Short mmCIF file of C-alpha atoms in Angstrom, two decimals:
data_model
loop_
_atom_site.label_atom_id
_atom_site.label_comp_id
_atom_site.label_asym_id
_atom_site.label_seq_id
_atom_site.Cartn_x
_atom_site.Cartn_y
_atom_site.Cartn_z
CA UNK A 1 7.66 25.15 2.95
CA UNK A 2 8.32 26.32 -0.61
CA UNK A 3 9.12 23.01 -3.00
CA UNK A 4 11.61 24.34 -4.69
CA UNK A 5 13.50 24.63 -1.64
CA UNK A 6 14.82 21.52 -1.37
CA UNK A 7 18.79 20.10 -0.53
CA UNK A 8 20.18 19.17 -3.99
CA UNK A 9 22.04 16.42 -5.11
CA UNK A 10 25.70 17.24 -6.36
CA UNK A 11 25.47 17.84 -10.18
CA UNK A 12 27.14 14.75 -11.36
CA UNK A 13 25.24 12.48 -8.79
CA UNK A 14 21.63 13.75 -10.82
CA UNK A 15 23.31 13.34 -13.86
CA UNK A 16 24.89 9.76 -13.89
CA UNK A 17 22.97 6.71 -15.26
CA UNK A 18 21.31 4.42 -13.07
CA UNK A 19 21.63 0.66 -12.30
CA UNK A 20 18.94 -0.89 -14.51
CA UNK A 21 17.04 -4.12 -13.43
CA UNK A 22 15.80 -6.78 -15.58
CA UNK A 23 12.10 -6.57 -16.98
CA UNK A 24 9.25 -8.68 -15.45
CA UNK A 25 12.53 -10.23 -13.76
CA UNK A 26 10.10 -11.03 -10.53
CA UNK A 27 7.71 -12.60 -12.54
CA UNK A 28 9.33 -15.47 -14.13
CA UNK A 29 9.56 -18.84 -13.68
CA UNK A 30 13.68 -18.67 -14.96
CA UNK A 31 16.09 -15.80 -13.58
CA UNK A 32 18.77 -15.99 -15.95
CA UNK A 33 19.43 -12.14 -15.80
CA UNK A 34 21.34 -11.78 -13.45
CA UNK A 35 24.44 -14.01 -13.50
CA UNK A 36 23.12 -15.48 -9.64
CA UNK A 37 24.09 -19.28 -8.96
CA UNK A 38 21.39 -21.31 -10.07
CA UNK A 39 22.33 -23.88 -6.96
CA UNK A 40 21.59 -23.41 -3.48
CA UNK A 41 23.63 -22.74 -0.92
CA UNK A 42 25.12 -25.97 0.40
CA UNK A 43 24.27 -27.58 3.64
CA UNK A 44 27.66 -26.54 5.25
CA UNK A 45 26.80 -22.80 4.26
CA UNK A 46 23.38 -23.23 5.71
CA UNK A 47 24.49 -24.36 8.81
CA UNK A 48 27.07 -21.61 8.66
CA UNK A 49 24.03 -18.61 8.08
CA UNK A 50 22.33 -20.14 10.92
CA UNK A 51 24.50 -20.54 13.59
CA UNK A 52 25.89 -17.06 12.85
CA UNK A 53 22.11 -15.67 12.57
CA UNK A 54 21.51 -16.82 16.13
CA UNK A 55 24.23 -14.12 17.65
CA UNK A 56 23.00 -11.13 15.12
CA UNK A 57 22.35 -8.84 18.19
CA UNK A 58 25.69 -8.43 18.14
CA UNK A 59 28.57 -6.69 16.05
CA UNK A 60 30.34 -8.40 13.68
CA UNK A 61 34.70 -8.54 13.72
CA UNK A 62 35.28 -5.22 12.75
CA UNK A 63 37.73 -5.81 9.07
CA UNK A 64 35.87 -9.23 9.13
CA UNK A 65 39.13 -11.13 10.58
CA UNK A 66 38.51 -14.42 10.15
CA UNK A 67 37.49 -14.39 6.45
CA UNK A 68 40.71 -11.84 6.00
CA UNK A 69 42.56 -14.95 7.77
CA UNK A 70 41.30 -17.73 5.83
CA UNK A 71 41.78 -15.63 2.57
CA UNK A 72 45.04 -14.55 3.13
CA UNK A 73 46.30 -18.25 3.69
CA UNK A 74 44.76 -19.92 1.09
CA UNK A 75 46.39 -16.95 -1.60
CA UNK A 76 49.76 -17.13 0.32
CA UNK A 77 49.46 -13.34 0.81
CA UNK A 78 49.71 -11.39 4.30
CA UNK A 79 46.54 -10.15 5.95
CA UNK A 80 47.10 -6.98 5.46
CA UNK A 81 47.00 -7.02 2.50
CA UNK A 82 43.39 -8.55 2.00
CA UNK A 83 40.40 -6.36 2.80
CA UNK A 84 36.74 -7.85 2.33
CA UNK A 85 33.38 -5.99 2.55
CA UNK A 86 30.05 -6.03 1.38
CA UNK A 87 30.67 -7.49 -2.00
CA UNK A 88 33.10 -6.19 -4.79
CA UNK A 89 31.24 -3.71 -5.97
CA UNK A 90 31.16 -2.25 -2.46
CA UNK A 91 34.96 -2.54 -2.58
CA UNK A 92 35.59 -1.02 -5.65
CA UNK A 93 33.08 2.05 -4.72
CA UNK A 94 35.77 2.13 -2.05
CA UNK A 95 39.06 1.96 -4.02
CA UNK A 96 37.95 4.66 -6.32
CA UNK A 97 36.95 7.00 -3.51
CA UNK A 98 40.30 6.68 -1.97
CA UNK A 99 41.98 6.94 -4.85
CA UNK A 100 40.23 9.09 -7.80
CA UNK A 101 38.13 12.35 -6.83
CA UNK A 102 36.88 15.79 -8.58
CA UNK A 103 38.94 16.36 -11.82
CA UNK A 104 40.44 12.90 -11.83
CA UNK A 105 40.04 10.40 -14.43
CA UNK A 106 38.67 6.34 -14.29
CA UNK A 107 39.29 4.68 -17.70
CA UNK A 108 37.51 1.16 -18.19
CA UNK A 109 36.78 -0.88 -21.37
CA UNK A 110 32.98 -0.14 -22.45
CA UNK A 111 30.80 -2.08 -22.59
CA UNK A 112 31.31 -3.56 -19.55
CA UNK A 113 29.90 -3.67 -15.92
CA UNK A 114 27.09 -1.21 -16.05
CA UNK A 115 27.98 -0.19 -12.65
CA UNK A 116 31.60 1.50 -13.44
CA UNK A 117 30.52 4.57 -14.66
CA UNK A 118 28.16 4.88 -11.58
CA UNK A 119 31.07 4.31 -9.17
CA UNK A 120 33.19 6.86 -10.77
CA UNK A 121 30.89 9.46 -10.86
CA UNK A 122 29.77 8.88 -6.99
CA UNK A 123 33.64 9.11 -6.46
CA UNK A 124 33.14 12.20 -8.32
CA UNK A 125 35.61 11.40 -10.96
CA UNK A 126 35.20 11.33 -14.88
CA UNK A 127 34.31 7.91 -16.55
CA UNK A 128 36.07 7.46 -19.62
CA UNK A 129 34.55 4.43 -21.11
CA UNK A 130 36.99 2.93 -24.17
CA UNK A 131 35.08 0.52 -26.70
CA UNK A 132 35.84 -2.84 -27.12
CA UNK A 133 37.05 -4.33 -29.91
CA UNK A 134 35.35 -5.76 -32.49
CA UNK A 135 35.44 -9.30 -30.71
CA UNK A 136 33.61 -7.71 -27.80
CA UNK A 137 37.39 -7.96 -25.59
CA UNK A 138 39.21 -5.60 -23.91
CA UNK A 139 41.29 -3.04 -26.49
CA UNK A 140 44.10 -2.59 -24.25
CA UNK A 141 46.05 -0.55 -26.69
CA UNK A 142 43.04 2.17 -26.67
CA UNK A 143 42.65 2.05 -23.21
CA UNK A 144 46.82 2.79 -22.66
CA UNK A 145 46.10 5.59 -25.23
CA UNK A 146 43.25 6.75 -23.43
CA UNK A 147 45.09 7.40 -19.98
CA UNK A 148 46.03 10.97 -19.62
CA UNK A 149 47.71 13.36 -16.76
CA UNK A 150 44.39 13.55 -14.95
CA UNK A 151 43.95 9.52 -15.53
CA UNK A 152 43.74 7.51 -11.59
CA UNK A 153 42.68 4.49 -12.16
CA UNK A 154 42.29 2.09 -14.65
CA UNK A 155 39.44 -0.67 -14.57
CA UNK A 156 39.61 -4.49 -16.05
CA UNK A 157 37.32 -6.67 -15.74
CA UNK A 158 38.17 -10.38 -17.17
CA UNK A 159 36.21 -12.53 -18.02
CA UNK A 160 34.63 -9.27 -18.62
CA UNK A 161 30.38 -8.56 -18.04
CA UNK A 162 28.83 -8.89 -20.48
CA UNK A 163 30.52 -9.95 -23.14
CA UNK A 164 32.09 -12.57 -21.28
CA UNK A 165 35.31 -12.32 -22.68
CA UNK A 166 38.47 -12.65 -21.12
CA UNK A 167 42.52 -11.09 -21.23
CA UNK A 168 45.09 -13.18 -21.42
CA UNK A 169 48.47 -12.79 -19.41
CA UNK A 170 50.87 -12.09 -21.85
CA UNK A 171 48.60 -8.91 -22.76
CA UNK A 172 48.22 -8.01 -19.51
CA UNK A 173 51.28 -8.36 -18.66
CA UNK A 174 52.05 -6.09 -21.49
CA UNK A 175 49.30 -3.55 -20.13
CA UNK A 176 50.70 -3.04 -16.77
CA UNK A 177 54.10 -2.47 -17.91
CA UNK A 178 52.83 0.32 -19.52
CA UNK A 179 50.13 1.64 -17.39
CA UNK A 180 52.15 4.76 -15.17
CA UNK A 181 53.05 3.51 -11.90
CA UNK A 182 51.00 6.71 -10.43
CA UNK A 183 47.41 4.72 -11.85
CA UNK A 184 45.82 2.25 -9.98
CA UNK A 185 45.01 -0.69 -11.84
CA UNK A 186 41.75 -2.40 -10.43
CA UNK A 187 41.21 -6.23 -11.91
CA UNK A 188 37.72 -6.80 -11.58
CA UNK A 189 37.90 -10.67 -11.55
CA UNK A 190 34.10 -11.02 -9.83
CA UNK A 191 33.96 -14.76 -12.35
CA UNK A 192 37.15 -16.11 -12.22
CA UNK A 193 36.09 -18.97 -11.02
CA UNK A 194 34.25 -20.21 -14.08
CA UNK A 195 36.58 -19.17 -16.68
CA UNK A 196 38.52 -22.21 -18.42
CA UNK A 197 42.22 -20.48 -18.38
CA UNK A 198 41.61 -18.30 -15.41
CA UNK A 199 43.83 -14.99 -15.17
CA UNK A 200 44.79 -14.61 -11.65
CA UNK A 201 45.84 -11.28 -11.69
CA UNK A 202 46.74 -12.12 -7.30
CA UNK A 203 50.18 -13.96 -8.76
CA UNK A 204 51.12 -10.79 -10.50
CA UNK A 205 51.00 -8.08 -7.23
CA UNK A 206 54.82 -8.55 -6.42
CA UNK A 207 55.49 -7.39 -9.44
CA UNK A 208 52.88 -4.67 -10.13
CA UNK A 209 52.03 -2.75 -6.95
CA UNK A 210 49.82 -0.38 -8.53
CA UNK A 211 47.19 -3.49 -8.95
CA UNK A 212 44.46 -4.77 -6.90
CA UNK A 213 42.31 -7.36 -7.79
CA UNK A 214 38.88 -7.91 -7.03
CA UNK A 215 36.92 -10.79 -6.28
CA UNK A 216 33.21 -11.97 -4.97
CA UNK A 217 31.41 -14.64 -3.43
CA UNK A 218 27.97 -13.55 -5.25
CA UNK A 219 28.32 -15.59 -8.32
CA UNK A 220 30.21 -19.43 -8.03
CA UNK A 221 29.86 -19.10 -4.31
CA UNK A 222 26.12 -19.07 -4.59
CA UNK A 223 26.28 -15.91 -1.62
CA UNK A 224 24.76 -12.80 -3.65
CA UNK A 225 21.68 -12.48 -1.77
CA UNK A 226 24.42 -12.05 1.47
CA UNK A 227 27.12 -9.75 -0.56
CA UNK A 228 30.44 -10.46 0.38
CA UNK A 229 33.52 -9.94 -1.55
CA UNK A 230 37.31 -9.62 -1.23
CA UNK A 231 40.45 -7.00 -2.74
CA UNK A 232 43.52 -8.11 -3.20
CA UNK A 233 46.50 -6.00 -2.99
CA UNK A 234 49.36 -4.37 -2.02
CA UNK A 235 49.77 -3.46 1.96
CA UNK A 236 50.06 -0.06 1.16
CA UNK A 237 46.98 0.45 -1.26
CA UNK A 238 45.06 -2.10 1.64
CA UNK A 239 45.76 0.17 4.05
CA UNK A 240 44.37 3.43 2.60
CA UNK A 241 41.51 1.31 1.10
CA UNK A 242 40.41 0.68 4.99
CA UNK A 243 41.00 3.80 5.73
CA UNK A 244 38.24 5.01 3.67
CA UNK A 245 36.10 2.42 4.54
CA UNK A 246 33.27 2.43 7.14
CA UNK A 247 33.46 0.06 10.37
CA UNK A 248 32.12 -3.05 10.31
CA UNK A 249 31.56 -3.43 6.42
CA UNK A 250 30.87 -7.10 6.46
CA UNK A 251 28.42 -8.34 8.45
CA UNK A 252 28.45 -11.63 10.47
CA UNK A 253 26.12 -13.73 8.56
CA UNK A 254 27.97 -13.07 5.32
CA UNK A 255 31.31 -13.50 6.76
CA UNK A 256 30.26 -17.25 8.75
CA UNK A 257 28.63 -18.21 5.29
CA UNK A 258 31.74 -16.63 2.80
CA UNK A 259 34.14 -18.60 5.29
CA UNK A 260 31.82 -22.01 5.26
CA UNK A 261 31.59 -21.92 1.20
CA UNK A 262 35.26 -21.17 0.99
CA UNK A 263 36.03 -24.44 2.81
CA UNK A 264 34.05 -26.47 0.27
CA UNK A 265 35.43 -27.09 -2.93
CA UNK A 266 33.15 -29.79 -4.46
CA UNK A 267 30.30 -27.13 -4.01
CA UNK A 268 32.57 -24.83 -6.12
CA UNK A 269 33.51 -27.75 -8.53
CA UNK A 270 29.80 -28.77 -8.82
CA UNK A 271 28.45 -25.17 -9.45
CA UNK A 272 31.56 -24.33 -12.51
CA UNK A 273 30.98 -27.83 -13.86
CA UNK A 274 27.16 -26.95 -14.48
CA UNK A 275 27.66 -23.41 -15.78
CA UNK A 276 30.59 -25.26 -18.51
CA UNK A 277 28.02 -27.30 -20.07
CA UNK A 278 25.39 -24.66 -20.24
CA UNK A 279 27.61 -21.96 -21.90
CA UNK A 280 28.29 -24.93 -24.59
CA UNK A 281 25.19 -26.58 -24.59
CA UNK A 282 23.71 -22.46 -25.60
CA UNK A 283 26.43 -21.82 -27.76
CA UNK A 284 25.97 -24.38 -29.73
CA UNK A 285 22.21 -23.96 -30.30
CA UNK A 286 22.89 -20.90 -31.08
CA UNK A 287 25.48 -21.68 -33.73
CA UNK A 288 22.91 -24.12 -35.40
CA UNK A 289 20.68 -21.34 -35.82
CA UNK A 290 23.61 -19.04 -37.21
CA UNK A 291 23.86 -16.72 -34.18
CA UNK A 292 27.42 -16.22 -33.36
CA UNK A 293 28.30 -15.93 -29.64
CA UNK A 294 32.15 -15.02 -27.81
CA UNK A 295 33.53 -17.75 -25.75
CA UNK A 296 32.42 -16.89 -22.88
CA UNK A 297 34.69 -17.14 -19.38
CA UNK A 298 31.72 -15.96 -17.14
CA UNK A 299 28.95 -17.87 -15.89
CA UNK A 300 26.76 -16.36 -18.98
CA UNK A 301 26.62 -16.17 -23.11
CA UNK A 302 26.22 -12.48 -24.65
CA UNK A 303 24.10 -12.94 -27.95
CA UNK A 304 25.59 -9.86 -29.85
CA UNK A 305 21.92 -8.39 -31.64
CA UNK A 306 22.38 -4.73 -32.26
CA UNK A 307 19.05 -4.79 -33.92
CA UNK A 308 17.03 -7.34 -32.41
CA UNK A 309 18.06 -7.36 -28.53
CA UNK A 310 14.55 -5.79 -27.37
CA UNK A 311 12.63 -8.27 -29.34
CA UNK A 312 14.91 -11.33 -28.03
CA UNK A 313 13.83 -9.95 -24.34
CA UNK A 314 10.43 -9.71 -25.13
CA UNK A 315 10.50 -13.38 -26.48
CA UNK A 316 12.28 -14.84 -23.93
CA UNK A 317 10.07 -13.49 -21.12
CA UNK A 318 6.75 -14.21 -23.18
CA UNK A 319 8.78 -17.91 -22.68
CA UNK A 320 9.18 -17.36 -19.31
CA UNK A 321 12.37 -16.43 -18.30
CA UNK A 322 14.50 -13.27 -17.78
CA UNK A 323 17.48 -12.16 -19.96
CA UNK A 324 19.75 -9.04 -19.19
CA UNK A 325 18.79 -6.93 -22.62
CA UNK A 326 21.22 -4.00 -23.33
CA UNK A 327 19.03 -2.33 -26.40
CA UNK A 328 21.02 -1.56 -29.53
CA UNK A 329 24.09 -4.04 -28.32
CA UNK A 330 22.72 -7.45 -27.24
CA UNK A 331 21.15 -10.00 -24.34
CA UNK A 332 22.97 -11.23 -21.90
CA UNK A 333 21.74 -14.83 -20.60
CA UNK A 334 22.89 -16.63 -17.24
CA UNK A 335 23.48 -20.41 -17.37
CA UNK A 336 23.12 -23.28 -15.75
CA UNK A 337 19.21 -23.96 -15.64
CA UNK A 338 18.86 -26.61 -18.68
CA UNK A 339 14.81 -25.43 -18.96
CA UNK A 340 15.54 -21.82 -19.14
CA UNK A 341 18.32 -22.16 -21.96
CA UNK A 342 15.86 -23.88 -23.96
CA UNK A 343 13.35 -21.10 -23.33
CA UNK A 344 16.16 -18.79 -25.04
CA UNK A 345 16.73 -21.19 -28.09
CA UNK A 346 12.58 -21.57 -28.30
CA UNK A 347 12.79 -17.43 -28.43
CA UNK A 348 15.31 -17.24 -30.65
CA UNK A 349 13.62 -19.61 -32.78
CA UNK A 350 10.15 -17.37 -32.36
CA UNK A 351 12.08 -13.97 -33.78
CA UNK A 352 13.67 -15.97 -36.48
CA UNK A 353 10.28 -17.01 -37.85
CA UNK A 354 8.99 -13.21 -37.12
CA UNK A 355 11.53 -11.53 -38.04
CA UNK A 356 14.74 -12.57 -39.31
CA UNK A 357 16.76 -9.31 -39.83
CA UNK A 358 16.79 -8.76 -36.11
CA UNK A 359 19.04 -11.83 -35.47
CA UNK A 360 21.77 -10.61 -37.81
CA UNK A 361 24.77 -9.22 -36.82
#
């Protein structure tokens, strides 16, 4: 067989960046790269994985019913209008493949999750990444000016990854009425949970039916090894969404453990109470040493170091423990693990004695 003569990828599929993992992120003794729960899942959820495990011969409910159900009534919304699947991410490959296409536009704030511009160009639409402001939040005003004819969908993500930073209401609000009715507005709200004023963009769907709002049991849940995840939305957008969607997208061990941690609240409580004391505990360390962080509404801190974010990686795994580093913009650092925020600080304190310049911003 000739070697050239081999199928192809589409064009934009070979072309679009890809997902990047964390360095030496397997070799650690602290994973704080990749915003996972630093707590176990609870007995309840255990339980849950195992009684559900038992029956994996067979199919699971094929919308995943009974997590729709117990979703649905806890949000006061109707079941139709809830659709859960294999995480958010899965969810929002989904939306955009229903929704955006060849020629079509997907505006999002940038940076942001590193996985939007992958999702748009699988959907084979055109990312338009907007940057953020200079506080590292969401510049609605650019991203209204950056919608166009050709412009689908819109992506927010609040608290937003990575900078952690989070859009109010009001502006919101203000954003929607704004946004055409045509675009679909997709509220990536993946850590809600942890944020101190939490948006919850589900109490604004009456009035804006062009939005659906995303959410995951990955992160405060403790479930990302398992991926499960919700959209809210309207019953029309729900319906096309699961149209698009292949069978049996959430499988029975993630549903039985999704449903078992959503029925335990001082698992949740514990988990958001420990990530609130690390963000501040690393915040201020940082601030002692002069390194200005956002405030953070995510379970993580973003250390803004557009000239020293390879070297902070490199010190904080020769300290053993991962960081997300985005070179040229900064390091991302999950909380929650006391030992491996003091690694960071010990690192920080390493490239300050090395090299000072890198740490300013």
């Amino acid at each position: 067989m000739n070697a050239g003569n081999r199928p192809k990828p589409r064009q934009a599929i070979a072309a679009m960046p890809q997902y990047s993992s964390a360095a030496g992120a397997s070799q650690v003794t602290w994973r704080a790269s990749s915003n996972e729960s630093v707590v176990a899942p609870s007995p309840g959820v255990l339980d849950a994985i195992a009684r559900a495990g038992a029956t994996a011969h067979l199919y699971p409910s094929l919308l995943g019913d009974g997590l729709v159900a117990d979703i649905a009534a806890r949000l006061h919304v109707t079941r139709r209008q809830v659709v859960v699947g294999a995480g958010s991410l899965a969810l929002l490959q989904q939306a955009l493949s229903t929704y955006t296409g060849h020629g079509t536009e997907v505006v999002f704030g940038w940076r942001s999750y590193e996985a939007y511009p992958i999702l748009a160009g699988v959907a084979g639409a055109i990312a338009v990444p907007v940057p953020l402001d200079t506080d590292g939040a969401h510049d609605l005003d650019a991203m209204l000016a950056a919608v166009t004819p050709s412009t689908r969908a819109v992506i927010v993500c609040s608290p937003n990854n990575p900078t952690g930073t989070e859009v109010g209401r009001d502006s919101l609000e203000a954003f929607l009425d704004l946004v055409p009715s045509t675009v679909l507005v997709l509220m990536d709200e993946a850590y809600q949970e942890f944020s101190a004023r939490p948006l919850d963009g589900v109490a604004l769907l009456d009035a804006y039916p062009n939005l659906a709002v995303f959410r995951t049991f990955s992160k405060a849940y403790g479930l990302a090894g398992l991926r499960a995840g919700y959209m809210v939305t309207s019953e029309q957008i729900a319906d096309s969404v699961r149209a698009a969607s292949p069978p049996f997208g959430l499988n029975a061990v993630a549903e039985a453990a999704a449903r078992a941690a959503w029925m335990d609240p001082s698992y949740i409580a514990r988990v958001v109470q420990l990530v609130a004391e690390g963000r501040d505990r690393l915040r201020a360390g940082l601030a002692e040493r002069g390194v200005h962080t956002p405030a953070s509404g995510g379970n993580f801190v973003w250390i803004p170091l557009p000239d020293g974010a390879r070297e902070l990686g490199t010190g904080c795994l020769a300290r053993g423990v991962s960081v997300r580093v985005f070179d040229g913009e900064g390091v991302r650092v999950t909380v929650g693990e006391r030992a491996a925020e003091d690694a960071v600080l010990a690192a920080v304190d390493d490239l300050a004695a090395t090299a000072p310049a890198r740490l300013r911003m």
